[in-house]
Tab-separated table of C-alpha atoms in Angstrom:
chain	number	residue	atom	x	y	z
N	1	HIS	CA	-8.435	-0.885	7.565
N	2	ILE	CA	-4.792	-0.111	6.932
N	3	PRO	CA	-3.163	3.152	5.895
N	4	LEU	CA	-2.019	3.619	2.334
N	5	HIS	CA	1.688	2.841	1.991
N	6	ALA	CA	3.336	5.329	-0.376
N	7	PHE	CA	6.726	4.743	-1.996
N	8	THR	CA	8.659	7.705	-3.326
N	9	ALA	CA	12.150	8.208	-4.719
N	10	PRO	CA	14.221	11.074	-6.096
N	11	LYS	CA	14.352	9.520	-9.583
N	12	ALA	CA	12.771	6.913	-11.836
N	13	GLY	CA	13.985	3.319	-11.801
N	14	SER	CA	14.571	3.243	-8.033
N	15	GLY	CA	12.336	0.219	-7.384
N	16	LYS	CA	9.058	1.723	-6.176
N	17	SER	CA	6.777	-0.419	-8.352
N	18	LEU	CA	8.919	-3.483	-7.624
N	19	LEU	CA	8.453	-2.903	-3.892
N	20	ALA	CA	4.688	-2.567	-4.383
N	21	ASP	CA	4.607	-5.783	-6.416
N	22	ALA	CA	6.778	-7.578	-3.843
N	23	ILE	CA	4.223	-6.747	-1.134
N	24	ALA	CA	1.355	-7.914	-3.338
N	25	MET	CA	3.138	-11.120	-4.369
N	26	MET	CA	3.805	-12.035	-0.732
N	27	GLY	CA	0.204	-11.378	0.249
N	28	THR	CA	-1.658	-12.679	-2.778
N	29	GLY	CA	0.734	-14.595	-5.030
N	30	HIS	CA	0.549	-12.048	-7.855
N	31	SER	CA	1.434	-8.438	-8.667
N	32	ALA	CA	-0.687	-5.535	-7.454
N	33	ALA	CA	-3.636	-4.314	-9.478
N	34	VAL	CA	-2.720	-0.928	-10.968
N	35	LEU	CA	-4.933	2.145	-10.905
N	36	ALA	CA	-4.117	5.633	-12.193
N	37	LEU	CA	-4.786	8.568	-9.883
N	38	SER	CA	-7.193	11.127	-11.325
N	39	ASP	CA	-8.234	14.606	-10.181
N	40	ASP	CA	-11.745	13.826	-11.448
N	41	GLN	CA	-13.387	12.418	-8.306
N	42	GLY	CA	-16.343	11.021	-10.291
N	43	GLU	CA	-13.919	8.977	-12.400
N	44	MET	CA	-12.023	7.890	-9.292
N	45	ASN	CA	-15.290	6.713	-7.740
N	46	LYS	CA	-16.013	4.522	-10.790
N	47	SER	CA	-12.436	3.204	-10.920
N	48	ILE	CA	-12.384	2.337	-7.223
N	49	THR	CA	-15.779	0.670	-7.551
N	50	ALA	CA	-14.492	-1.451	-10.451
N	51	ILE	CA	-11.393	-2.462	-8.431
N	52	LEU	CA	-13.512	-3.431	-5.418
N	53	LEU	CA	-15.935	-5.377	-7.624
N	54	GLN	CA	-12.985	-7.342	-9.047
N	55	GLY	CA	-11.959	-8.280	-5.519
N	56	ASP	CA	-8.336	-7.187	-5.825
N	57	ALA	CA	-6.572	-7.478	-2.464
N	58	VAL	CA	-3.693	-5.074	-3.228
N	59	VAL	CA	-4.046	-1.968	-5.399
N	60	ASN	CA	-1.217	0.315	-6.508
N	61	LEU	CA	-1.808	3.926	-7.541
N	62	ASP	CA	1.214	3.669	-9.799
N	63	ASN	CA	3.494	6.371	-11.214
N	64	ILE	CA	1.912	9.448	-9.702
N	65	GLU	CA	3.511	12.283	-11.667
N	66	ARG	CA	5.926	14.784	-10.150
N	67	GLY	CA	3.958	17.794	-8.952
N	68	GLU	CA	0.767	15.734	-8.691
N	69	CYS	CA	-0.336	15.307	-5.066
N	70	LEU	CA	-1.688	12.128	-3.554
N	71	SER	CA	-5.056	13.388	-2.399
N	72	GLY	CA	-8.766	13.093	-3.068
N	73	ARG	CA	-11.936	12.326	-1.192
N	74	GLU	CA	-12.613	9.028	-3.003
N	75	ILE	CA	-9.273	7.465	-2.047
N	76	ALA	CA	-9.725	8.811	1.491
N	77	LYS	CA	-13.163	7.157	1.677
N	78	ALA	CA	-11.847	3.850	0.330
N	79	LEU	CA	-9.138	3.841	3.006
N	80	THR	CA	-11.310	4.524	6.035
N	81	GLN	CA	-14.885	3.461	5.282
N	82	GLU	CA	-15.941	-0.135	5.892
N	83	VAL	CA	-18.394	0.088	3.015
N	84	TYR	CA	-17.583	2.057	-0.119
N	85	SER	CA	-20.536	3.295	-2.168
N	86	GLY	CA	-19.723	3.701	-5.826
N	87	ARG	CA	-21.177	4.029	-9.274
N	88	ILE	CA	-20.779	0.988	-11.512
N	89	LEU	CA	-18.941	1.807	-14.738
N	90	GLY	CA	-21.267	1.732	-17.766
N	91	ALA	CA	-24.418	1.458	-15.648
N	92	SER	CA	-26.671	3.841	-13.818
N	93	LYS	CA	-26.468	1.796	-10.624
N	94	THR	CA	-24.504	2.143	-7.438
N	95	ALA	CA	-22.990	-0.623	-5.352
N	96	ASN	CA	-22.106	-0.814	-1.689
N	97	LEU	CA	-18.861	-2.762	-1.436
N	98	ALA	CA	-16.630	-3.909	1.409
N	99	SER	CA	-13.486	-1.801	1.301
N	100	THR	CA	-10.919	-4.371	2.398
N	101	CYS	CA	-7.982	-4.048	0.011
N	102	MET	CA	-4.500	-2.725	0.729
N	103	TRP	CA	-3.732	0.539	-1.056
N	104	LEU	CA	-0.225	1.448	-2.208
N	105	ALA	CA	1.058	4.422	-4.202
N	106	THR	CA	4.266	5.105	-6.105
N	107	GLY	CA	5.750	8.267	-7.560
N	108	ASN	CA	8.930	10.250	-7.943
N	109	GLN	CA	9.138	12.994	-5.333
N	110	LEU	CA	5.609	12.065	-4.291
N	111	GLN	CA	3.724	14.599	-2.218
N	112	VAL	CA	0.736	13.955	0.024
N	113	SER	CA	-1.740	16.719	0.717
N	114	GLY	CA	-4.896	17.539	2.602
N	115	ASP	CA	-6.611	14.981	4.790
N	116	MET	CA	-4.595	12.183	3.157
N	117	THR	CA	-1.541	13.024	5.295
N	118	ARG	CA	-3.013	11.140	8.269
N	119	ARG	CA	-3.943	8.197	6.046
N	120	VAL	CA	-0.509	7.540	4.530
N	121	ILE	CA	2.632	5.732	5.707
N	122	PRO	CA	5.475	7.193	3.591
N	123	CYS	CA	8.548	5.262	2.508
N	124	GLU	CA	11.416	6.913	0.646
N	125	ILE	CA	13.757	4.834	-1.493
N	126	ASP	CA	17.099	6.436	-2.294
N	127	PRO	CA	19.272	4.226	-4.514
N	128	GLU	CA	22.180	6.674	-4.091
N	129	CYS	CA	23.311	6.340	-7.688
N	130	GLU	CA	22.942	8.259	-10.937
N	131	ARG	CA	21.203	5.517	-12.981
N	132	PRO	CA	19.236	3.280	-10.588
N	133	ASP	CA	17.560	1.463	-13.486
N	134	GLU	CA	20.972	0.000	-14.470
N	135	ARG	CA	21.607	-1.713	-11.135
N	136	GLU	CA	21.977	-5.494	-11.088
N	137	PHE	CA	20.837	-7.754	-8.265
N	138	GLU	CA	21.547	-11.343	-7.273
N	139	ARG	CA	17.900	-12.382	-7.378
N	140	ASP	CA	14.834	-11.582	-9.417
N	141	LEU	CA	12.036	-10.933	-6.915
N	142	TYR	CA	9.385	-11.750	-9.525
N	143	GLU	CA	10.746	-15.314	-9.454
N	144	TRP	CA	12.090	-15.558	-5.883
N	145	ILE	CA	8.985	-14.387	-3.992
N	146	PRO	CA	6.530	-16.840	-5.632
N	147	ALA	CA	9.034	-19.679	-5.121
N	148	ASN	CA	9.479	-18.760	-1.434
N	149	ARG	CA	6.019	-17.407	-0.662
N	150	PRO	CA	4.949	-20.151	1.776
N	151	ALA	CA	7.968	-19.487	4.017
N	152	LEU	CA	7.448	-15.707	3.806
N	153	VAL	CA	3.773	-16.016	4.791
N	154	VAL	CA	4.632	-18.354	7.681
N	155	ALA	CA	7.269	-15.876	8.904
N	156	ALA	CA	4.820	-12.956	8.824
N	157	LEU	CA	2.103	-14.921	10.608
N	158	THR	CA	4.634	-16.162	13.180
N	159	VAL	CA	5.467	-12.558	14.097
N	160	LEU	CA	1.792	-11.760	14.671
N	161	ARG	CA	1.188	-15.017	16.560
N	162	ALA	CA	4.203	-14.463	18.823
N	163	TYR	CA	2.973	-10.974	19.672
N	164	ILE	CA	-0.520	-12.262	20.497
N	165	VAL	CA	0.829	-15.200	22.564
N	166	ALA	CA	2.992	-12.707	24.486
N	167	GLY	CA	-0.243	-10.970	25.480
N	168	SER	CA	-0.098	-8.140	22.937
N	169	PRO	CA	2.039	-6.013	25.267
N	170	LYS	CA	1.857	-2.239	25.100
N	171	VAL	CA	4.834	-0.871	23.203
N	172	GLY	CA	4.472	2.847	23.942
N	173	ILE	CA	3.099	4.054	20.620
N	174	LYS	CA	0.069	6.247	20.148
N	175	PRO	CA	-2.830	4.743	18.186
N	176	LEU	CA	-3.193	5.752	14.560
N	177	GLY	CA	-6.671	7.292	14.230
N	178	GLY	CA	-8.877	5.471	11.740
N	179	PHE	CA	-6.477	2.500	11.678
N	180	THR	CA	-6.500	1.455	15.341
N	181	ASP	CA	-6.883	-2.311	14.768
N	182	TRP	CA	-4.011	-2.382	12.240
N	183	SER	CA	-1.879	-0.227	14.531
N	184	ALA	CA	-2.614	-2.368	17.599
N	185	LEU	CA	-1.631	-5.581	15.820
N	186	VAL	CA	0.730	-5.118	12.871
N	187	ARG	CA	2.462	-1.890	13.870
N	188	SER	CA	2.705	-2.875	17.540
N	189	ALA	CA	4.056	-6.347	16.722
N	190	LEU	CA	6.867	-4.833	14.652
N	191	VAL	CA	7.773	-2.297	17.336
N	192	TRP	CA	7.657	-5.122	19.918
N	193	LEU	CA	10.249	-6.945	17.803
N	194	GLY	CA	12.512	-3.894	17.983
N	195	GLU	CA	11.762	-2.493	14.538
N	196	VAL	CA	11.519	1.260	14.026
N	197	ASP	CA	7.968	2.618	14.262
């Protein structure tokens, strides 16, 4: 299990969905599956069940509206339970599904509430300009990442391998409850490399 990674920005067009897609493209070769957040937990249960049945590896709760909080028991369950029990859309059956996908969320001035606060790694993007959607970049990540994906995957796996070969040394961080395996490998490897926790 890994915590949900949430991307927020002060205004639209800052690159939140692009960042989510970049992560998905590196990991899977294609953009993230998109799911809308709903306050109706019964609907969320059916939507999450459908996503897990499809086998999507990366899911983005995209464009959470300003004032709408990232919360809810169904998302919390999907993040921390090994097996997610959900109702199949259009049927009166339930399914028990392995909950193994990576969850992302995007929104302007995104807020996290309730028990979700311990399940989320926040990331704030500040483009420091008036019209971030008008910025121009040297490369198009939707083309560059697929073209360079093998090297990116090798680099990521090399980091993890180097950390393991070094004996997985303690790096002085406290475990992240509910995500101890992820914290002990991915988070610790990055801190071991000198990255900010």
